[in-house]
Amino acid sequence: MQSHRINEILELIKPYWLKNQELSLLEVLQLISTESGFDKPMTELTDEVIIYHLKMDQTAEGEMIPGIAKDCEDDFETALLKARGLL
């Protein structure tokens, strides 16, 4: 499970860091912390905050939030059947 999280962070941070090449890794993490509104010490910055912020940074304005998009169904009947475990 941990290697999946590491791979996800590495994949997501690359384009973000390329936009901010002049920054060190610690400065990139501080920028993520600031932009995400995280107001605790850096030592308490969680993987989840980093991953969510990086995903949202790569999501176009007006586009559905990545975690919600995968569960979205256009057809109410299909959504209801899936929710009841029939599909």
Short mmCIF file of N, CA, C and O in Angstrom, two decimals:
data_model
loop_
_atom_site.label_atom_id
_atom_site.label_comp_id
_atom_site.label_asym_id
_atom_site.label_seq_id
_atom_site.Cartn_x
_atom_site.Cartn_y
_atom_site.Cartn_z
N MET A 1 0.83 -1.20 0.00
CA MET A 1 0.00 0.00 0.00
C MET A 1 0.86 1.25 0.00
O MET A 1 0.56 2.19 -0.70
N GLN A 2 1.96 1.26 0.77
CA GLN A 2 2.80 2.44 0.87
C GLN A 2 3.46 2.76 -0.47
O GLN A 2 3.57 3.93 -0.83
N SER A 3 3.91 1.73 -1.20
CA SER A 3 4.58 2.00 -2.47
C SER A 3 3.61 2.64 -3.47
O SER A 3 4.02 3.46 -4.29
N HIS A 4 2.32 2.27 -3.40
CA HIS A 4 1.32 2.90 -4.26
C HIS A 4 1.22 4.39 -3.96
O HIS A 4 1.17 5.21 -4.88
N ARG A 5 1.21 4.74 -2.69
CA ARG A 5 1.11 6.15 -2.29
C ARG A 5 2.35 6.93 -2.72
O ARG A 5 2.25 8.04 -3.22
N ILE A 6 3.51 6.32 -2.57
CA ILE A 6 4.76 6.97 -2.98
C ILE A 6 4.75 7.21 -4.50
O ILE A 6 5.05 8.30 -4.96
N ASN A 7 4.35 6.18 -5.24
CA ASN A 7 4.29 6.32 -6.71
C ASN A 7 3.29 7.39 -7.12
O ASN A 7 3.55 8.15 -8.05
N GLU A 8 2.16 7.46 -6.42
CA GLU A 8 1.15 8.46 -6.75
C GLU A 8 1.68 9.87 -6.50
O GLU A 8 1.51 10.76 -7.34
N ILE A 9 2.34 10.07 -5.37
CA ILE A 9 2.89 11.39 -5.06
C ILE A 9 3.96 11.77 -6.08
O ILE A 9 3.98 12.90 -6.58
N LEU A 10 4.84 10.83 -6.41
CA LEU A 10 5.89 11.13 -7.39
C LEU A 10 5.31 11.49 -8.75
O LEU A 10 5.78 12.43 -9.41
N GLU A 11 4.28 10.78 -9.17
CA GLU A 11 3.64 11.04 -10.45
C GLU A 11 2.96 12.41 -10.46
O GLU A 11 3.04 13.16 -11.44
N LEU A 12 2.31 12.76 -9.36
CA LEU A 12 1.58 14.02 -9.28
C LEU A 12 2.49 15.23 -9.08
O LEU A 12 2.20 16.32 -9.56
N ILE A 13 3.59 15.04 -8.36
CA ILE A 13 4.44 16.19 -8.03
C ILE A 13 5.31 16.64 -9.19
O ILE A 13 5.69 17.81 -9.28
N LYS A 14 5.59 15.74 -10.13
CA LYS A 14 6.49 16.09 -11.24
C LYS A 14 6.01 17.32 -12.02
O LYS A 14 6.77 18.29 -12.15
N PRO A 15 4.77 17.33 -12.56
CA PRO A 15 4.35 18.52 -13.32
C PRO A 15 4.26 19.78 -12.46
O PRO A 15 4.55 20.89 -12.92
N TYR A 16 3.89 19.61 -11.19
CA TYR A 16 3.80 20.75 -10.27
C TYR A 16 5.18 21.35 -10.03
O TYR A 16 5.36 22.57 -10.06
N TRP A 17 6.15 20.49 -9.80
CA TRP A 17 7.51 20.94 -9.52
C TRP A 17 8.14 21.54 -10.78
O TRP A 17 8.90 22.50 -10.71
N LEU A 18 7.81 21.00 -11.96
CA LEU A 18 8.35 21.56 -13.20
C LEU A 18 7.86 22.99 -13.41
O LEU A 18 8.57 23.80 -14.01
N LYS A 19 6.66 23.31 -12.92
CA LYS A 19 6.15 24.69 -13.01
C LYS A 19 6.88 25.61 -12.04
O LYS A 19 6.84 26.82 -12.18
N ASN A 20 7.52 25.02 -11.03
CA ASN A 20 8.20 25.78 -9.98
C ASN A 20 9.64 25.28 -9.84
O ASN A 20 10.11 25.01 -8.73
N GLN A 21 10.35 25.18 -10.94
CA GLN A 21 11.68 24.58 -10.97
C GLN A 21 12.71 25.27 -10.10
O GLN A 21 13.69 24.65 -9.68
N GLU A 22 12.48 26.54 -9.84
CA GLU A 22 13.46 27.30 -9.06
C GLU A 22 13.41 26.94 -7.57
O GLU A 22 14.28 27.32 -6.80
N LEU A 23 12.39 26.18 -7.16
CA LEU A 23 12.21 25.84 -5.75
C LEU A 23 12.85 24.51 -5.39
O LEU A 23 12.90 23.59 -6.22
N SER A 24 13.30 24.39 -4.15
CA SER A 24 13.78 23.11 -3.64
C SER A 24 12.56 22.26 -3.26
O SER A 24 11.43 22.75 -3.24
N LEU A 25 12.80 21.00 -2.97
CA LEU A 25 11.69 20.11 -2.59
C LEU A 25 10.96 20.64 -1.36
O LEU A 25 9.73 20.67 -1.32
N LEU A 26 11.70 21.08 -0.37
CA LEU A 26 11.07 21.61 0.84
C LEU A 26 10.24 22.84 0.54
O LEU A 26 9.14 23.02 1.06
N GLU A 27 10.74 23.69 -0.35
CA GLU A 27 9.99 24.89 -0.74
C GLU A 27 8.72 24.51 -1.52
O GLU A 27 7.68 25.15 -1.36
N VAL A 28 8.80 23.46 -2.33
CA VAL A 28 7.61 22.99 -3.07
C VAL A 28 6.57 22.49 -2.07
O VAL A 28 5.38 22.81 -2.18
N LEU A 29 7.00 21.73 -1.08
CA LEU A 29 6.07 21.23 -0.06
C LEU A 29 5.47 22.38 0.74
O LEU A 29 4.28 22.35 1.09
N GLN A 30 6.26 23.40 1.03
CA GLN A 30 5.76 24.58 1.74
C GLN A 30 4.73 25.31 0.88
O GLN A 30 3.69 25.74 1.38
N LEU A 31 4.98 25.41 -0.42
CA LEU A 31 4.04 26.05 -1.33
C LEU A 31 2.72 25.28 -1.38
O LEU A 31 1.64 25.86 -1.34
N ILE A 32 2.81 23.96 -1.46
CA ILE A 32 1.61 23.11 -1.44
C ILE A 32 0.84 23.34 -0.15
O ILE A 32 -0.38 23.50 -0.16
N SER A 33 1.56 23.38 0.96
CA SER A 33 0.94 23.60 2.26
C SER A 33 0.22 24.95 2.29
O SER A 33 -0.94 25.03 2.72
N THR A 34 0.86 25.98 1.82
CA THR A 34 0.28 27.32 1.81
C THR A 34 -0.93 27.40 0.89
O THR A 34 -1.99 27.89 1.28
N GLU A 35 -0.79 26.91 -0.34
CA GLU A 35 -1.87 26.96 -1.31
C GLU A 35 -3.09 26.16 -0.89
O GLU A 35 -4.22 26.52 -1.20
N SER A 36 -2.86 25.08 -0.15
CA SER A 36 -3.98 24.24 0.27
C SER A 36 -4.66 24.77 1.54
O SER A 36 -5.67 24.24 1.97
N GLY A 37 -4.08 25.81 2.13
CA GLY A 37 -4.67 26.39 3.34
C GLY A 37 -4.33 25.61 4.60
O GLY A 37 -4.94 25.81 5.65
N PHE A 38 -3.33 24.76 4.52
CA PHE A 38 -2.90 23.98 5.67
C PHE A 38 -2.18 24.91 6.64
O PHE A 38 -1.16 25.51 6.30
N ASP A 39 -2.71 25.07 7.85
CA ASP A 39 -2.16 26.07 8.77
C ASP A 39 -1.43 25.48 9.97
O ASP A 39 -1.14 26.18 10.93
N LYS A 40 -1.11 24.20 9.89
CA LYS A 40 -0.35 23.56 10.98
C LYS A 40 1.12 23.51 10.58
O LYS A 40 1.47 23.81 9.45
N PRO A 41 1.98 23.08 11.50
CA PRO A 41 3.41 22.96 11.16
C PRO A 41 3.62 21.98 10.01
O PRO A 41 2.86 21.02 9.84
N MET A 42 4.68 22.19 9.22
CA MET A 42 4.99 21.33 8.08
C MET A 42 5.13 19.86 8.47
O MET A 42 4.84 18.99 7.67
N THR A 43 5.57 19.61 9.69
CA THR A 43 5.75 18.22 10.12
C THR A 43 4.43 17.47 10.20
O THR A 43 4.41 16.25 10.24
N GLU A 44 3.32 18.20 10.21
CA GLU A 44 2.00 17.57 10.28
C GLU A 44 1.30 17.51 8.92
O GLU A 44 0.16 17.04 8.83
N LEU A 45 1.97 17.98 7.86
CA LEU A 45 1.42 17.92 6.52
C LEU A 45 1.30 16.45 6.10
O LEU A 45 2.28 15.72 6.09
N THR A 46 0.10 16.01 5.78
CA THR A 46 -0.13 14.60 5.47
C THR A 46 -0.04 14.32 3.97
O THR A 46 -0.18 15.21 3.15
N ASP A 47 0.18 13.05 3.66
CA ASP A 47 0.20 12.61 2.26
C ASP A 47 -1.12 12.95 1.58
O ASP A 47 -1.14 13.33 0.42
N GLU A 48 -2.22 12.80 2.32
CA GLU A 48 -3.54 13.04 1.74
C GLU A 48 -3.71 14.50 1.30
O GLU A 48 -4.27 14.76 0.25
N VAL A 49 -3.20 15.43 2.10
CA VAL A 49 -3.28 16.85 1.74
C VAL A 49 -2.46 17.10 0.48
O VAL A 49 -2.92 17.76 -0.45
N ILE A 50 -1.26 16.54 0.43
CA ILE A 50 -0.38 16.72 -0.73
C ILE A 50 -1.04 16.14 -1.98
O ILE A 50 -1.13 16.81 -3.01
N ILE A 51 -1.51 14.90 -1.90
CA ILE A 51 -2.12 14.23 -3.05
C ILE A 51 -3.35 14.99 -3.51
O ILE A 51 -3.50 15.25 -4.71
N TYR A 52 -4.23 15.37 -2.61
CA TYR A 52 -5.45 16.08 -2.99
C TYR A 52 -5.12 17.40 -3.66
O TYR A 52 -5.68 17.76 -4.69
N HIS A 53 -4.19 18.16 -3.07
CA HIS A 53 -3.85 19.46 -3.64
C HIS A 53 -3.25 19.30 -5.04
O HIS A 53 -3.57 20.05 -5.96
N LEU A 54 -2.37 18.31 -5.21
CA LEU A 54 -1.76 18.11 -6.52
C LEU A 54 -2.79 17.66 -7.55
O LEU A 54 -2.73 18.07 -8.71
N LYS A 55 -3.75 16.84 -7.14
CA LYS A 55 -4.81 16.43 -8.07
C LYS A 55 -5.66 17.63 -8.46
O LYS A 55 -6.01 17.80 -9.63
N MET A 56 -6.00 18.46 -7.50
CA MET A 56 -6.82 19.63 -7.80
C MET A 56 -6.04 20.63 -8.66
O MET A 56 -6.62 21.30 -9.50
N ASP A 57 -4.74 20.72 -8.48
CA ASP A 57 -3.92 21.63 -9.28
C ASP A 57 -3.95 21.23 -10.75
O ASP A 57 -3.86 22.07 -11.63
N GLN A 58 -4.10 19.93 -11.01
CA GLN A 58 -4.10 19.42 -12.39
C GLN A 58 -5.51 19.31 -12.95
O GLN A 58 -5.70 18.82 -14.07
N THR A 59 -6.51 19.75 -12.20
CA THR A 59 -7.90 19.70 -12.64
C THR A 59 -8.30 21.08 -13.17
O THR A 59 -8.12 22.08 -12.48
N ALA A 60 -8.83 21.10 -14.36
CA ALA A 60 -9.26 22.37 -14.96
C ALA A 60 -10.42 22.97 -14.18
O ALA A 60 -11.22 22.24 -13.59
N GLU A 61 -10.50 24.30 -14.18
CA GLU A 61 -11.58 24.98 -13.48
C GLU A 61 -12.92 24.58 -14.10
O GLU A 61 -13.08 24.52 -15.31
N GLY A 62 -13.87 24.26 -13.26
CA GLY A 62 -15.19 23.83 -13.72
C GLY A 62 -15.29 22.32 -13.93
O GLY A 62 -16.38 21.79 -14.09
N GLU A 63 -14.14 21.63 -13.92
CA GLU A 63 -14.13 20.18 -14.07
C GLU A 63 -14.48 19.54 -12.73
O GLU A 63 -14.21 20.09 -11.66
N MET A 64 -15.09 18.37 -12.78
CA MET A 64 -15.51 17.69 -11.56
C MET A 64 -14.29 17.25 -10.74
O MET A 64 -13.27 16.86 -11.30
N ILE A 65 -14.41 17.29 -9.43
CA ILE A 65 -13.35 16.88 -8.52
C ILE A 65 -13.01 15.41 -8.82
O ILE A 65 -13.92 14.58 -8.92
N PRO A 66 -11.70 15.08 -8.96
CA PRO A 66 -11.31 13.73 -9.36
C PRO A 66 -11.93 12.59 -8.54
O PRO A 66 -12.37 11.60 -9.10
N GLY A 67 -11.98 12.71 -7.25
CA GLY A 67 -12.53 11.64 -6.42
C GLY A 67 -14.02 11.44 -6.60
O GLY A 67 -14.55 10.35 -6.37
N ILE A 68 -14.72 12.46 -7.02
CA ILE A 68 -16.17 12.38 -7.23
C ILE A 68 -16.47 11.90 -8.65
O ILE A 68 -17.41 11.14 -8.87
N ALA A 69 -15.66 12.30 -9.61
CA ALA A 69 -15.91 11.97 -11.02
C ALA A 69 -15.99 10.47 -11.25
O ALA A 69 -16.80 10.01 -12.05
N LYS A 70 -15.16 9.70 -10.56
CA LYS A 70 -15.15 8.25 -10.79
C LYS A 70 -16.45 7.58 -10.34
O LYS A 70 -16.79 6.51 -10.83
N ASP A 71 -17.18 8.19 -9.45
CA ASP A 71 -18.43 7.62 -8.94
C ASP A 71 -19.67 8.23 -9.58
O ASP A 71 -20.78 7.85 -9.24
N CYS A 72 -19.48 9.16 -10.47
CA CYS A 72 -20.60 9.88 -11.07
C CYS A 72 -21.28 9.03 -12.15
O CYS A 72 -20.63 8.42 -12.98
N GLU A 73 -22.59 8.99 -12.10
CA GLU A 73 -23.40 8.30 -13.10
C GLU A 73 -24.38 9.29 -13.71
O GLU A 73 -25.03 10.04 -13.00
N ASP A 74 -24.46 9.30 -15.03
CA ASP A 74 -25.40 10.20 -15.70
C ASP A 74 -26.84 9.70 -15.57
O ASP A 74 -27.78 10.48 -15.53
N ASP A 75 -26.99 8.40 -15.50
CA ASP A 75 -28.30 7.78 -15.46
C ASP A 75 -28.67 7.43 -14.01
O ASP A 75 -27.99 6.64 -13.36
N PHE A 76 -29.76 8.01 -13.51
CA PHE A 76 -30.17 7.80 -12.12
C PHE A 76 -30.46 6.32 -11.84
O PHE A 76 -30.09 5.79 -10.80
N GLU A 77 -31.12 5.65 -12.77
CA GLU A 77 -31.49 4.24 -12.57
C GLU A 77 -30.23 3.37 -12.41
O GLU A 77 -30.17 2.53 -11.52
N THR A 78 -29.23 3.61 -13.24
CA THR A 78 -27.98 2.86 -13.14
C THR A 78 -27.30 3.15 -11.80
O THR A 78 -26.80 2.23 -11.14
N ALA A 79 -27.27 4.40 -11.40
CA ALA A 79 -26.66 4.77 -10.13
C ALA A 79 -27.37 4.08 -8.97
O ALA A 79 -26.73 3.58 -8.05
N LEU A 80 -28.69 4.03 -9.02
CA LEU A 80 -29.46 3.39 -7.96
C LEU A 80 -29.19 1.89 -7.91
O LEU A 80 -28.99 1.32 -6.83
N LEU A 81 -29.15 1.26 -9.05
CA LEU A 81 -28.88 -0.18 -9.11
C LEU A 81 -27.46 -0.50 -8.60
O LEU A 81 -27.26 -1.48 -7.88
N LYS A 82 -26.48 0.34 -8.95
CA LYS A 82 -25.12 0.15 -8.45
C LYS A 82 -25.05 0.35 -6.95
O LYS A 82 -24.38 -0.40 -6.24
N ALA A 83 -25.77 1.34 -6.45
CA ALA A 83 -25.78 1.62 -5.00
C ALA A 83 -26.37 0.45 -4.22
O ALA A 83 -25.97 0.17 -3.10
N ARG A 84 -27.33 -0.24 -4.83
CA ARG A 84 -27.96 -1.40 -4.17
C ARG A 84 -27.19 -2.69 -4.43
O ARG A 84 -27.60 -3.74 -3.94
N GLY A 85 -26.09 -2.60 -5.18
CA GLY A 85 -25.27 -3.77 -5.43
C GLY A 85 -25.83 -4.72 -6.47
O GLY A 85 -25.44 -5.88 -6.55
N LEU A 86 -26.76 -4.24 -7.28
CA LEU A 86 -27.37 -5.09 -8.29
C LEU A 86 -26.62 -5.05 -9.62
O LEU A 86 -26.89 -5.87 -10.50
N LEU A 87 -25.73 -4.13 -9.77
CA LEU A 87 -24.89 -4.04 -10.99
C LEU A 87 -23.43 -4.11 -10.62
O LEU A 87 -23.00 -3.72 -9.61
#
